[in-house]
């Protein structure tokens, strides 16, 4: 009788174990992990990232990786839409921007605070990189992956053709515009005035007149009555009306601006580390000197300013990813090995989010190497503090600001109106 009871008990325990496995236990056997990102074949990081994924596949044959490439700007909305139907991928590589800081609260992604510690990455990730992915409630929304610098690019050959060096003040910049135009050349600065990339140049220009705290209060909080915010907008209009931008800048998009700078006819542009290896820049690479944007009189900064941050790309874990956390852990720990990150640094000039990356300096992109010694001041980029809800209106206002005739008063009024709904 006791043997019979024992046998029944064992059978019941086995059934219970099978039921538990079917109802949410850790998956066993082959696992598929889908990753969304924007590093396609035309991106400088494509080859390095592909090699990392291929090496992971070889080392983990029981984990199938499916990587899907989308336009970077489309990924956030695509993810939010997929999450409503529980059809999101396991991992998403996207920027730490705007609405991303609401994704943990809304259930689109999961917080990774504990994973950073449990997976042994707390000591290797740069504290400043983690901070830039930390929401107001303390949730770390993603593993910071891609840092970047976003300097001003100067074509010294163009400037030297009219006897000029790199301007460090806005007075010198206006003088350069006058000299270049007198010589039959375009205005010195090409920008993508018809898209959000031009908006970043607008921000950099106005921030040359503001402290970081003032920028947070105006761009982040919508206070456009701050004297230095007003001064910054007036500076932008002054530069535009002085011919600093190329003609027709309000109709130029990012691709057209990059192509124009690559012809060697324009003296300045504003692009980030992602463009260091772009083929469009190869014709002028030897003539490029990177630096900051020239300062106006009375600027609170000590040297020309530029953006740098780690918000370019983080690795987000979705609820579907959490359901496959063992496989996700293996992949993320594999990617963050110093020798893997080194591939992205060496081949694409990516600013690493971890310490002690063993790079071969002879392999570094020369433009990336320049950023390590620039005489310029980093200013806060607004990605981490500008409310996500205001981004579309902000872009609309900044694009209008590039058009001739738009006054500083109009720009300030439109900015105030754009933020009014948030208050």
mmCIF file of C-alpha atoms in Angstrom:
data_model
loop_
_atom_site.group_PDB
_atom_site.id
_atom_site.type_symbol
_atom_site.label_atom_id
_atom_site.label_comp_id
_atom_site.label_asym_id
_atom_site.label_seq_id
_atom_site.Cartn_x
_atom_site.Cartn_y
_atom_site.Cartn_z
ATOM 1 C CA UNK A 1 0.000 0.000 0.000
ATOM 2 C CA UNK A 2 2.789 2.421 0.908
ATOM 3 C CA UNK A 3 4.540 1.628 -2.369
ATOM 4 C CA UNK A 4 1.337 2.403 -4.254
ATOM 5 C CA UNK A 5 0.893 5.748 -2.486
ATOM 6 C CA UNK A 6 4.520 6.600 -3.169
ATOM 7 C CA UNK A 7 4.107 5.822 -6.878
ATOM 8 C CA UNK A 8 0.974 7.961 -7.134
ATOM 9 C CA UNK A 9 2.727 10.844 -5.369
ATOM 10 C CA UNK A 10 5.647 10.717 -7.777
ATOM 11 C CA UNK A 11 3.279 10.661 -10.735
ATOM 12 C CA UNK A 12 1.372 13.680 -9.422
ATOM 13 C CA UNK A 13 4.601 15.596 -8.866
ATOM 14 C CA UNK A 14 5.693 14.875 -12.433
ATOM 15 C CA UNK A 15 2.359 16.093 -13.808
ATOM 16 C CA UNK A 16 2.575 19.235 -11.663
ATOM 17 C CA UNK A 17 6.077 19.880 -12.926
ATOM 18 C CA UNK A 18 4.935 19.594 -16.531
ATOM 19 C CA UNK A 19 2.027 21.943 -15.904
ATOM 20 C CA UNK A 20 4.288 24.517 -14.290
ATOM 21 C CA UNK A 21 6.637 24.359 -17.248
ATOM 22 C CA UNK A 22 3.748 24.931 -19.622
ATOM 23 C CA UNK A 23 2.492 27.892 -17.611
ATOM 24 C CA UNK A 24 5.500 30.173 -17.609
ATOM 25 C CA UNK A 25 8.592 28.330 -16.522
ATOM 26 C CA UNK A 26 11.892 29.027 -18.265
ATOM 27 C CA UNK A 27 11.811 27.770 -21.868
ATOM 28 C CA UNK A 28 13.956 24.784 -22.701
ATOM 29 C CA UNK A 29 15.429 23.775 -26.045
ATOM 30 C CA UNK A 30 15.911 26.120 -29.027
ATOM 31 C CA UNK A 31 14.978 29.769 -28.452
ATOM 32 C CA UNK A 32 14.422 32.570 -30.960
ATOM 33 C CA UNK A 33 15.359 36.136 -30.041
ATOM 34 C CA UNK A 34 14.251 38.897 -32.402
ATOM 35 C CA UNK A 35 16.134 42.206 -32.403
ATOM 36 C CA UNK A 36 14.989 45.460 -33.975
ATOM 37 C CA UNK A 37 17.671 48.008 -34.906
ATOM 38 C CA UNK A 38 18.660 50.465 -37.624
ATOM 39 C CA UNK A 39 22.203 49.324 -38.366
ATOM 40 C CA UNK A 40 21.610 48.266 -41.949
ATOM 41 C CA UNK A 41 24.195 47.722 -44.723
ATOM 42 C CA UNK A 42 24.461 51.476 -45.365
ATOM 43 C CA UNK A 43 25.429 52.172 -41.736
ATOM 44 C CA UNK A 44 29.064 52.350 -40.663
ATOM 45 C CA UNK A 45 28.357 50.005 -37.731
ATOM 46 C CA UNK A 46 26.712 47.316 -39.846
ATOM 47 C CA UNK A 47 29.775 45.135 -40.460
ATOM 48 C CA UNK A 48 30.959 45.199 -36.851
ATOM 49 C CA UNK A 49 27.509 44.537 -35.405
ATOM 50 C CA UNK A 50 26.866 41.726 -37.879
ATOM 51 C CA UNK A 51 30.167 40.109 -36.894
ATOM 52 C CA UNK A 52 29.173 40.231 -33.218
ATOM 53 C CA UNK A 53 25.818 38.585 -33.910
ATOM 54 C CA UNK A 54 27.418 35.969 -36.172
ATOM 55 C CA UNK A 55 29.968 35.070 -33.495
ATOM 56 C CA UNK A 56 27.176 34.767 -30.937
ATOM 57 C CA UNK A 57 25.237 32.452 -33.240
ATOM 58 C CA UNK A 58 28.283 30.239 -33.659
ATOM 59 C CA UNK A 59 28.826 30.062 -29.896
ATOM 60 C CA UNK A 60 25.135 29.518 -29.083
ATOM 61 C CA UNK A 61 23.587 27.221 -31.717
ATOM 62 C CA UNK A 62 20.495 26.702 -29.539
ATOM 63 C CA UNK A 63 19.611 30.415 -29.801
ATOM 64 C CA UNK A 64 18.303 31.710 -33.115
ATOM 65 C CA UNK A 65 18.817 35.429 -33.654
ATOM 66 C CA UNK A 66 16.502 37.274 -36.008
ATOM 67 C CA UNK A 67 17.654 40.848 -36.568
ATOM 68 C CA UNK A 68 15.307 43.185 -38.366
ATOM 69 C CA UNK A 69 16.372 46.587 -39.656
ATOM 70 C CA UNK A 70 14.067 49.617 -39.639
ATOM 71 C CA UNK A 71 14.437 53.367 -40.011
ATOM 72 C CA UNK A 72 15.595 54.642 -36.630
ATOM 73 C CA UNK A 73 12.873 57.273 -36.354
ATOM 74 C CA UNK A 74 10.167 54.656 -37.033
ATOM 75 C CA UNK A 75 11.218 52.188 -34.337
ATOM 76 C CA UNK A 76 9.642 53.857 -31.245
ATOM 77 C CA UNK A 77 6.114 54.077 -32.682
ATOM 78 C CA UNK A 78 6.445 50.646 -34.276
ATOM 79 C CA UNK A 79 7.441 49.215 -30.895
ATOM 80 C CA UNK A 80 4.608 50.930 -29.030
ATOM 81 C CA UNK A 81 2.108 49.633 -31.584
ATOM 82 C CA UNK A 82 3.466 46.075 -31.450
ATOM 83 C CA UNK A 83 3.437 46.097 -27.649
ATOM 84 C CA UNK A 84 -0.324 46.689 -27.552
ATOM 85 C CA UNK A 85 -0.784 43.302 -29.224
ATOM 86 C CA UNK A 86 2.021 41.571 -27.296
ATOM 87 C CA UNK A 87 3.855 41.148 -30.598
ATOM 88 C CA UNK A 88 6.965 43.143 -29.780
ATOM 89 C CA UNK A 89 10.458 41.703 -30.394
ATOM 90 C CA UNK A 90 12.539 40.492 -27.486
ATOM 91 C CA UNK A 91 15.145 43.241 -27.835
ATOM 92 C CA UNK A 92 15.092 46.733 -29.351
ATOM 93 C CA UNK A 93 18.079 48.944 -30.106
ATOM 94 C CA UNK A 94 16.819 52.509 -29.981
ATOM 95 C CA UNK A 95 17.694 55.935 -28.645
ATOM 96 C CA UNK A 96 17.133 57.020 -25.067
ATOM 97 C CA UNK A 97 14.820 59.792 -26.179
ATOM 98 C CA UNK A 98 11.485 61.384 -25.360
ATOM 99 C CA UNK A 99 8.720 58.825 -24.845
ATOM 100 C CA UNK A 100 11.235 56.033 -24.209
ATOM 101 C CA UNK A 101 11.369 57.225 -20.611
ATOM 102 C CA UNK A 102 7.689 56.305 -20.247
ATOM 103 C CA UNK A 103 8.057 52.799 -21.661
ATOM 104 C CA UNK A 104 8.737 51.036 -18.347
ATOM 105 C CA UNK A 105 5.679 52.574 -16.732
ATOM 106 C CA UNK A 106 3.486 51.759 -19.737
ATOM 107 C CA UNK A 107 4.764 48.189 -19.958
ATOM 108 C CA UNK A 108 6.445 48.523 -23.358
ATOM 109 C CA UNK A 109 9.811 47.521 -21.865
ATOM 110 C CA UNK A 110 11.068 46.314 -18.497
ATOM 111 C CA UNK A 111 13.471 48.075 -16.130
ATOM 112 C CA UNK A 112 17.004 46.673 -16.242
ATOM 113 C CA UNK A 113 18.380 47.946 -12.916
ATOM 114 C CA UNK A 114 18.642 44.465 -11.400
ATOM 115 C CA UNK A 115 19.947 42.886 -14.596
ATOM 116 C CA UNK A 116 22.818 45.384 -14.799
ATOM 117 C CA UNK A 117 23.919 44.265 -11.336
ATOM 118 C CA UNK A 118 23.111 40.560 -11.602
ATOM 119 C CA UNK A 119 24.842 40.192 -14.966
ATOM 120 C CA UNK A 120 28.055 41.813 -13.725
ATOM 121 C CA UNK A 121 27.834 44.957 -15.850
ATOM 122 C CA UNK A 122 27.510 47.531 -13.064
ATOM 123 C CA UNK A 123 31.269 47.952 -12.758
ATOM 124 C CA UNK A 124 31.999 48.072 -16.480
ATOM 125 C CA UNK A 125 29.267 50.470 -17.685
ATOM 126 C CA UNK A 126 30.117 54.146 -17.321
ATOM 127 C CA UNK A 127 28.010 55.751 -14.550
ATOM 128 C CA UNK A 128 27.282 58.749 -16.796
ATOM 129 C CA UNK A 129 25.931 56.411 -19.472
ATOM 130 C CA UNK A 130 23.606 54.668 -17.004
ATOM 131 C CA UNK A 131 22.412 58.055 -15.722
ATOM 132 C CA UNK A 132 21.310 59.070 -19.210
ATOM 133 C CA UNK A 133 19.009 56.042 -19.343
ATOM 134 C CA UNK A 134 17.579 56.549 -15.859
ATOM 135 C CA UNK A 135 13.980 57.784 -15.655
ATOM 136 C CA UNK A 136 12.741 60.168 -12.966
ATOM 137 C CA UNK A 137 11.433 57.261 -10.886
ATOM 138 C CA UNK A 138 14.879 55.633 -10.850
ATOM 139 C CA UNK A 139 14.130 52.969 -13.458
ATOM 140 C CA UNK A 140 16.998 52.260 -15.820
ATOM 141 C CA UNK A 141 15.149 51.833 -19.096
ATOM 142 C CA UNK A 142 17.887 50.193 -21.184
ATOM 143 C CA UNK A 143 21.504 49.083 -21.321
ATOM 144 C CA UNK A 144 23.390 52.099 -22.735
ATOM 145 C CA UNK A 145 25.270 51.005 -25.835
ATOM 146 C CA UNK A 146 26.130 53.781 -28.262
ATOM 147 C CA UNK A 147 27.652 57.037 -27.193
ATOM 148 C CA UNK A 148 28.388 59.782 -29.657
ATOM 149 C CA UNK A 149 29.931 63.154 -30.186
ATOM 150 C CA UNK A 150 28.165 65.731 -32.343
ATOM 151 C CA UNK A 151 30.671 68.426 -33.262
ATOM 152 C CA UNK A 152 30.915 71.077 -35.944
ATOM 153 C CA UNK A 153 32.836 69.922 -39.018
ATOM 154 C CA UNK A 154 35.126 72.525 -40.588
ATOM 155 C CA UNK A 155 36.592 72.206 -44.073
ATOM 156 C CA UNK A 156 39.876 74.027 -43.540
ATOM 157 C CA UNK A 157 40.653 74.066 -47.274
ATOM 158 C CA UNK A 158 37.533 76.117 -47.992
ATOM 159 C CA UNK A 159 38.278 78.551 -45.172
ATOM 160 C CA UNK A 160 41.927 78.883 -46.169
ATOM 161 C CA UNK A 161 40.884 79.670 -49.744
ATOM 162 C CA UNK A 162 39.772 83.098 -48.482
ATOM 163 C CA UNK A 163 42.589 83.447 -45.948
ATOM 164 C CA UNK A 164 40.601 82.359 -42.888
ATOM 165 C CA UNK A 165 41.101 79.952 -40.042
ATOM 166 C CA UNK A 166 38.451 78.224 -37.955
ATOM 167 C CA UNK A 167 36.181 80.841 -36.331
ATOM 168 C CA UNK A 168 35.861 80.704 -32.552
ATOM 169 C CA UNK A 169 33.394 83.597 -32.119
ATOM 170 C CA UNK A 170 30.159 84.364 -33.908
ATOM 171 C CA UNK A 171 31.612 87.703 -35.025
ATOM 172 C CA UNK A 172 34.367 85.755 -36.795
ATOM 173 C CA UNK A 173 31.735 83.412 -38.238
ATOM 174 C CA UNK A 174 29.771 86.321 -39.712
ATOM 175 C CA UNK A 175 33.002 87.745 -41.125
ATOM 176 C CA UNK A 176 33.723 84.348 -42.705
ATOM 177 C CA UNK A 177 30.275 84.345 -44.307
ATOM 178 C CA UNK A 178 30.934 87.769 -45.792
ATOM 179 C CA UNK A 179 34.341 86.775 -47.120
ATOM 180 C CA UNK A 180 33.193 83.486 -48.614
ATOM 181 C CA UNK A 181 30.188 85.007 -50.339
ATOM 182 C CA UNK A 182 32.339 87.829 -51.692
ATOM 183 C CA UNK A 183 34.554 85.163 -53.248
ATOM 184 C CA UNK A 184 31.543 83.591 -54.957
ATOM 185 C CA UNK A 185 31.277 80.689 -52.531
ATOM 186 C CA UNK A 186 28.217 79.538 -50.537
ATOM 187 C CA UNK A 187 27.532 80.660 -47.016
ATOM 188 C CA UNK A 188 29.815 78.723 -44.702
ATOM 189 C CA UNK A 189 27.294 76.508 -42.897
ATOM 190 C CA UNK A 190 25.108 73.849 -44.527
ATOM 191 C CA UNK A 191 22.272 72.489 -42.390
ATOM 192 C CA UNK A 192 19.246 70.278 -42.905
ATOM 193 C CA UNK A 193 16.727 73.005 -42.266
ATOM 194 C CA UNK A 194 13.803 70.843 -43.355
ATOM 195 C CA UNK A 195 14.149 68.077 -40.769
ATOM 196 C CA UNK A 196 14.866 67.401 -37.107
ATOM 197 C CA UNK A 197 18.637 67.290 -37.657
ATOM 198 C CA UNK A 198 18.518 70.994 -38.414
ATOM 199 C CA UNK A 199 16.629 71.388 -35.152
ATOM 200 C CA UNK A 200 19.654 70.054 -33.298
ATOM 201 C CA UNK A 201 21.827 72.745 -34.867
ATOM 202 C CA UNK A 202 19.230 75.317 -33.799
ATOM 203 C CA UNK A 203 19.529 73.992 -30.247
ATOM 204 C CA UNK A 204 23.327 74.071 -30.302
ATOM 205 C CA UNK A 205 23.347 77.672 -31.521
ATOM 206 C CA UNK A 206 20.946 78.922 -28.872
ATOM 207 C CA UNK A 207 22.733 76.901 -26.187
ATOM 208 C CA UNK A 208 25.963 78.697 -27.017
ATOM 209 C CA UNK A 209 24.336 81.651 -25.236
ATOM 210 C CA UNK A 210 22.874 79.668 -22.311
ATOM 211 C CA UNK A 211 24.083 77.722 -19.323
ATOM 212 C CA UNK A 212 23.100 74.057 -19.183
ATOM 213 C CA UNK A 213 20.623 74.848 -16.404
ATOM 214 C CA UNK A 214 19.010 77.538 -18.551
ATOM 215 C CA UNK A 215 18.786 75.129 -21.479
ATOM 216 C CA UNK A 216 17.009 72.575 -19.288
ATOM 217 C CA UNK A 217 14.560 75.240 -18.125
ATOM 218 C CA UNK A 218 13.784 76.518 -21.628
ATOM 219 C CA UNK A 219 14.112 73.525 -23.958
ATOM 220 C CA UNK A 220 13.116 71.117 -21.220
ATOM 221 C CA UNK A 221 10.543 73.156 -19.333
ATOM 222 C CA UNK A 222 9.259 75.597 -21.932
ATOM 223 C CA UNK A 223 10.390 78.811 -20.229
ATOM 224 C CA UNK A 224 11.246 80.995 -23.209
ATOM 225 C CA UNK A 225 11.331 84.188 -21.136
ATOM 226 C CA UNK A 226 14.824 83.443 -19.819
ATOM 227 C CA UNK A 227 17.056 86.322 -21.013
ATOM 228 C CA UNK A 228 19.766 84.037 -22.380
ATOM 229 C CA UNK A 229 17.176 81.870 -24.165
ATOM 230 C CA UNK A 230 15.912 85.020 -25.875
ATOM 231 C CA UNK A 231 19.495 85.995 -26.636
ATOM 232 C CA UNK A 232 20.134 82.571 -28.146
ATOM 233 C CA UNK A 233 17.123 82.765 -30.473
ATOM 234 C CA UNK A 234 18.095 86.306 -31.487
ATOM 235 C CA UNK A 235 21.592 85.003 -32.227
ATOM 236 C CA UNK A 236 20.202 82.294 -34.511
ATOM 237 C CA UNK A 237 18.195 84.881 -36.469
ATOM 238 C CA UNK A 238 21.199 87.203 -36.659
ATOM 239 C CA UNK A 239 23.384 84.436 -38.112
ATOM 240 C CA UNK A 240 20.705 83.373 -40.570
ATOM 241 C CA UNK A 241 20.143 86.925 -41.800
ATOM 242 C CA UNK A 242 23.909 87.534 -42.053
ATOM 243 C CA UNK A 243 24.181 84.759 -44.641
ATOM 244 C CA UNK A 244 25.894 82.193 -42.418
ATOM 245 C CA UNK A 245 23.685 79.379 -43.762
ATOM 246 C CA UNK A 246 23.785 78.298 -47.389
ATOM 247 C CA UNK A 247 21.020 79.697 -49.552
ATOM 248 C CA UNK A 248 17.805 77.702 -49.465
ATOM 249 C CA UNK A 249 18.744 76.017 -46.193
ATOM 250 C CA UNK A 250 15.081 75.789 -45.203
ATOM 251 C CA UNK A 251 14.497 73.260 -47.986
ATOM 252 C CA UNK A 252 17.558 71.054 -47.463
ATOM 253 C CA UNK A 253 17.264 67.653 -45.768
ATOM 254 C CA UNK A 254 19.986 65.619 -44.057
ATOM 255 C CA UNK A 255 21.024 63.621 -47.121
ATOM 256 C CA UNK A 256 21.278 66.680 -49.340
ATOM 257 C CA UNK A 257 23.246 68.585 -46.704
ATOM 258 C CA UNK A 258 25.724 65.746 -46.268
ATOM 259 C CA UNK A 259 26.168 65.422 -50.026
ATOM 260 C CA UNK A 260 26.782 69.165 -50.384
ATOM 261 C CA UNK A 261 29.429 69.220 -47.677
ATOM 262 C CA UNK A 262 31.076 66.214 -49.302
ATOM 263 C CA UNK A 263 31.630 68.143 -52.536
ATOM 264 C CA UNK A 264 34.151 70.372 -50.751
ATOM 265 C CA UNK A 265 32.368 73.627 -51.554
ATOM 266 C CA UNK A 266 30.926 74.337 -48.089
ATOM 267 C CA UNK A 267 33.012 75.263 -45.058
ATOM 268 C CA UNK A 268 30.913 73.879 -42.171
ATOM 269 C CA UNK A 269 28.328 71.268 -41.211
ATOM 270 C CA UNK A 270 26.937 69.714 -38.034
ATOM 271 C CA UNK A 271 27.099 65.924 -37.993
ATOM 272 C CA UNK A 272 27.768 63.322 -35.344
ATOM 273 C CA UNK A 273 30.030 60.349 -34.902
ATOM 274 C CA UNK A 274 27.705 58.210 -37.026
ATOM 275 C CA UNK A 275 28.959 60.066 -40.118
ATOM 276 C CA UNK A 276 32.680 59.582 -39.486
ATOM 277 C CA UNK A 277 32.824 56.576 -41.800
ATOM 278 C CA UNK A 278 30.212 57.705 -44.330
ATOM 279 C CA UNK A 279 31.445 57.450 -47.915
ATOM 280 C CA UNK A 280 29.885 60.850 -48.663
ATOM 281 C CA UNK A 281 32.600 62.410 -46.501
ATOM 282 C CA UNK A 282 35.570 60.625 -48.080
ATOM 283 C CA UNK A 283 36.355 63.315 -50.695
ATOM 284 C CA UNK A 284 36.929 65.939 -47.995
ATOM 285 C CA UNK A 285 38.144 63.771 -45.092
ATOM 286 C CA UNK A 286 41.710 65.070 -45.245
ATOM 287 C CA UNK A 287 40.534 68.688 -44.961
ATOM 288 C CA UNK A 288 38.165 68.246 -42.001
ATOM 289 C CA UNK A 289 38.876 69.676 -38.572
ATOM 290 C CA UNK A 290 36.319 68.989 -35.853
ATOM 291 C CA UNK A 291 35.435 71.503 -33.153
ATOM 292 C CA UNK A 292 32.648 73.357 -31.416
ATOM 293 C CA UNK A 293 30.217 76.036 -32.511
ATOM 294 C CA UNK A 294 31.664 79.579 -32.199
ATOM 295 C CA UNK A 295 30.658 81.531 -29.109
ATOM 296 C CA UNK A 296 28.726 84.809 -29.010
ATOM 297 C CA UNK A 297 29.949 87.693 -26.880
ATOM 298 C CA UNK A 298 29.078 87.124 -23.242
ATOM 299 C CA UNK A 299 28.652 83.357 -23.606
ATOM 300 C CA UNK A 300 28.752 81.462 -20.296
ATOM 301 C CA UNK A 301 30.972 78.814 -21.902
ATOM 302 C CA UNK A 302 34.753 78.827 -21.991
ATOM 303 C CA UNK A 303 35.234 77.413 -25.486
ATOM 304 C CA UNK A 304 33.147 76.607 -28.582
ATOM 305 C CA UNK A 305 30.362 74.146 -27.808
ATOM 306 C CA UNK A 306 29.299 70.731 -29.082
ATOM 307 C CA UNK A 307 27.015 67.871 -28.051
ATOM 308 C CA UNK A 308 28.150 64.546 -26.615
ATOM 309 C CA UNK A 309 26.007 61.896 -24.968
ATOM 310 C CA UNK A 310 25.214 58.189 -24.694
ATOM 311 C CA UNK A 311 21.597 58.478 -25.784
ATOM 312 C CA UNK A 312 22.199 57.378 -29.390
ATOM 313 C CA UNK A 313 21.280 53.773 -28.732
ATOM 314 C CA UNK A 314 20.441 51.528 -25.822
ATOM 315 C CA UNK A 315 19.363 47.897 -25.681
ATOM 316 C CA UNK A 316 15.787 47.659 -24.414
ATOM 317 C CA UNK A 317 14.296 44.421 -23.079
ATOM 318 C CA UNK A 318 10.602 43.950 -23.750
ATOM 319 C CA UNK A 319 8.186 41.751 -21.769
ATOM 320 C CA UNK A 320 8.630 39.134 -24.504
ATOM 321 C CA UNK A 321 12.357 39.388 -23.922
ATOM 322 C CA UNK A 322 11.893 38.941 -20.203
ATOM 323 C CA UNK A 323 10.049 35.690 -20.930
ATOM 324 C CA UNK A 324 13.278 34.472 -22.599
ATOM 325 C CA UNK A 325 15.601 36.093 -20.106
ATOM 326 C CA UNK A 326 18.244 33.334 -20.104
ATOM 327 C CA UNK A 327 18.866 33.720 -23.828
ATOM 328 C CA UNK A 328 18.658 37.520 -23.579
ATOM 329 C CA UNK A 329 21.207 37.524 -20.756
ATOM 330 C CA UNK A 330 23.656 35.490 -22.829
ATOM 331 C CA UNK A 331 23.331 37.853 -25.801
ATOM 332 C CA UNK A 332 23.622 41.095 -23.851
ATOM 333 C CA UNK A 333 26.629 39.878 -21.869
ATOM 334 C CA UNK A 334 28.210 38.741 -25.146
ATOM 335 C CA UNK A 335 27.698 42.135 -26.796
ATOM 336 C CA UNK A 336 29.133 44.034 -23.833
ATOM 337 C CA UNK A 337 32.404 42.121 -23.781
ATOM 338 C CA UNK A 338 35.157 44.746 -24.207
ATOM 339 C CA UNK A 339 36.529 43.031 -27.315
ATOM 340 C CA UNK A 340 33.093 43.140 -28.950
ATOM 341 C CA UNK A 341 32.526 46.803 -28.154
ATOM 342 C CA UNK A 342 36.020 47.465 -29.492
ATOM 343 C CA UNK A 343 34.854 46.353 -32.944
ATOM 344 C CA UNK A 344 32.227 49.093 -32.996
ATOM 345 C CA UNK A 345 34.723 51.670 -31.724
ATOM 346 C CA UNK A 346 37.452 50.787 -34.205
ATOM 347 C CA UNK A 347 35.298 50.430 -37.283
ATOM 348 C CA UNK A 348 32.705 53.153 -36.743
ATOM 349 C CA UNK A 349 34.041 55.636 -34.209
ATOM 350 C CA UNK A 350 31.364 54.761 -31.659
ATOM 351 C CA UNK A 351 31.934 56.310 -28.250
ATOM 352 C CA UNK A 352 31.824 53.283 -25.921
ATOM 353 C CA UNK A 353 29.559 53.120 -22.883
ATOM 354 C CA UNK A 354 31.903 50.790 -21.007
ATOM 355 C CA UNK A 355 35.297 51.266 -19.434
ATOM 356 C CA UNK A 356 38.611 49.850 -20.593
ATOM 357 C CA UNK A 357 37.863 49.039 -24.218
ATOM 358 C CA UNK A 358 40.978 47.435 -25.767
ATOM 359 C CA UNK A 359 41.123 49.387 -29.021
ATOM 360 C CA UNK A 360 43.950 49.411 -31.498
ATOM 361 C CA UNK A 361 44.500 53.147 -31.933
ATOM 362 C CA UNK A 362 45.916 52.605 -35.403
ATOM 363 C CA UNK A 363 42.476 51.329 -36.431
ATOM 364 C CA UNK A 364 40.554 54.307 -35.108
ATOM 365 C CA UNK A 365 38.772 56.479 -37.588
ATOM 366 C CA UNK A 366 40.885 59.674 -37.861
ATOM 367 C CA UNK A 367 37.833 61.863 -37.292
ATOM 368 C CA UNK A 368 36.905 59.939 -34.163
ATOM 369 C CA UNK A 369 40.488 60.327 -32.956
ATOM 370 C CA UNK A 370 40.132 64.108 -33.346
ATOM 371 C CA UNK A 371 37.241 64.172 -30.882
ATOM 372 C CA UNK A 372 39.569 62.939 -28.158
ATOM 373 C CA UNK A 373 41.605 66.159 -28.271
ATOM 374 C CA UNK A 374 39.123 68.874 -29.323
ATOM 375 C CA UNK A 375 39.410 72.231 -27.570
ATOM 376 C CA UNK A 376 35.687 72.569 -27.042
ATOM 377 C CA UNK A 377 33.019 72.398 -24.334
ATOM 378 C CA UNK A 378 30.310 69.723 -24.080
ATOM 379 C CA UNK A 379 26.788 71.061 -23.520
ATOM 380 C CA UNK A 380 23.710 69.056 -22.532
ATOM 381 C CA UNK A 381 21.836 67.554 -25.437
ATOM 382 C CA UNK A 382 18.103 67.870 -24.953
ATOM 383 C CA UNK A 383 17.225 64.235 -25.714
ATOM 384 C CA UNK A 384 17.142 63.357 -22.027
ATOM 385 C CA UNK A 385 15.083 66.304 -20.815
ATOM 386 C CA UNK A 386 12.932 67.652 -23.670
ATOM 387 C CA UNK A 387 9.394 66.273 -23.186
ATOM 388 C CA UNK A 388 8.552 63.681 -25.809
ATOM 389 C CA UNK A 389 5.133 65.222 -26.422
ATOM 390 C CA UNK A 390 6.667 68.489 -27.605
ATOM 391 C CA UNK A 391 9.122 67.026 -30.122
ATOM 392 C CA UNK A 392 6.864 67.274 -33.215
ATOM 393 C CA UNK A 393 5.954 70.907 -32.519
ATOM 394 C CA UNK A 394 9.550 71.740 -31.597
ATOM 395 C CA UNK A 395 10.730 70.373 -34.943
ATOM 396 C CA UNK A 396 8.014 72.318 -36.736
ATOM 397 C CA UNK A 397 9.072 75.579 -35.078
ATOM 398 C CA UNK A 398 12.785 75.068 -35.680
ATOM 399 C CA UNK A 399 12.232 74.205 -39.337
ATOM 400 C CA UNK A 400 10.215 77.403 -39.751
ATOM 401 C CA UNK A 401 13.031 79.320 -38.050
ATOM 402 C CA UNK A 402 15.383 78.591 -40.962
ATOM 403 C CA UNK A 403 13.081 80.408 -43.382
ATOM 404 C CA UNK A 404 13.945 84.045 -44.200
ATOM 405 C CA UNK A 405 11.701 86.581 -42.517
ATOM 406 C CA UNK A 406 10.902 84.529 -39.408
ATOM 407 C CA UNK A 407 11.650 86.886 -36.512
ATOM 408 C CA UNK A 408 13.027 86.015 -33.113
ATOM 409 C CA UNK A 409 9.786 87.228 -31.564
ATOM 410 C CA UNK A 410 7.769 84.849 -33.744
ATOM 411 C CA UNK A 411 10.034 81.922 -32.946
ATOM 412 C CA UNK A 412 9.813 82.584 -29.210
ATOM 413 C CA UNK A 413 6.036 82.941 -29.368
ATOM 414 C CA UNK A 414 5.708 79.698 -31.326
ATOM 415 C CA UNK A 415 7.964 77.896 -28.865
ATOM 416 C CA UNK A 416 5.913 79.159 -25.943
ATOM 417 C CA UNK A 417 2.724 77.967 -27.646
ATOM 418 C CA UNK A 418 4.246 74.567 -28.405
ATOM 419 C CA UNK A 419 4.922 73.983 -24.698
ATOM 420 C CA UNK A 420 1.653 75.515 -23.445
ATOM 421 C CA UNK A 421 -0.279 72.238 -23.609
ATOM 422 C CA UNK A 422 2.232 70.620 -21.241
ATOM 423 C CA UNK A 423 1.616 73.086 -18.434
#
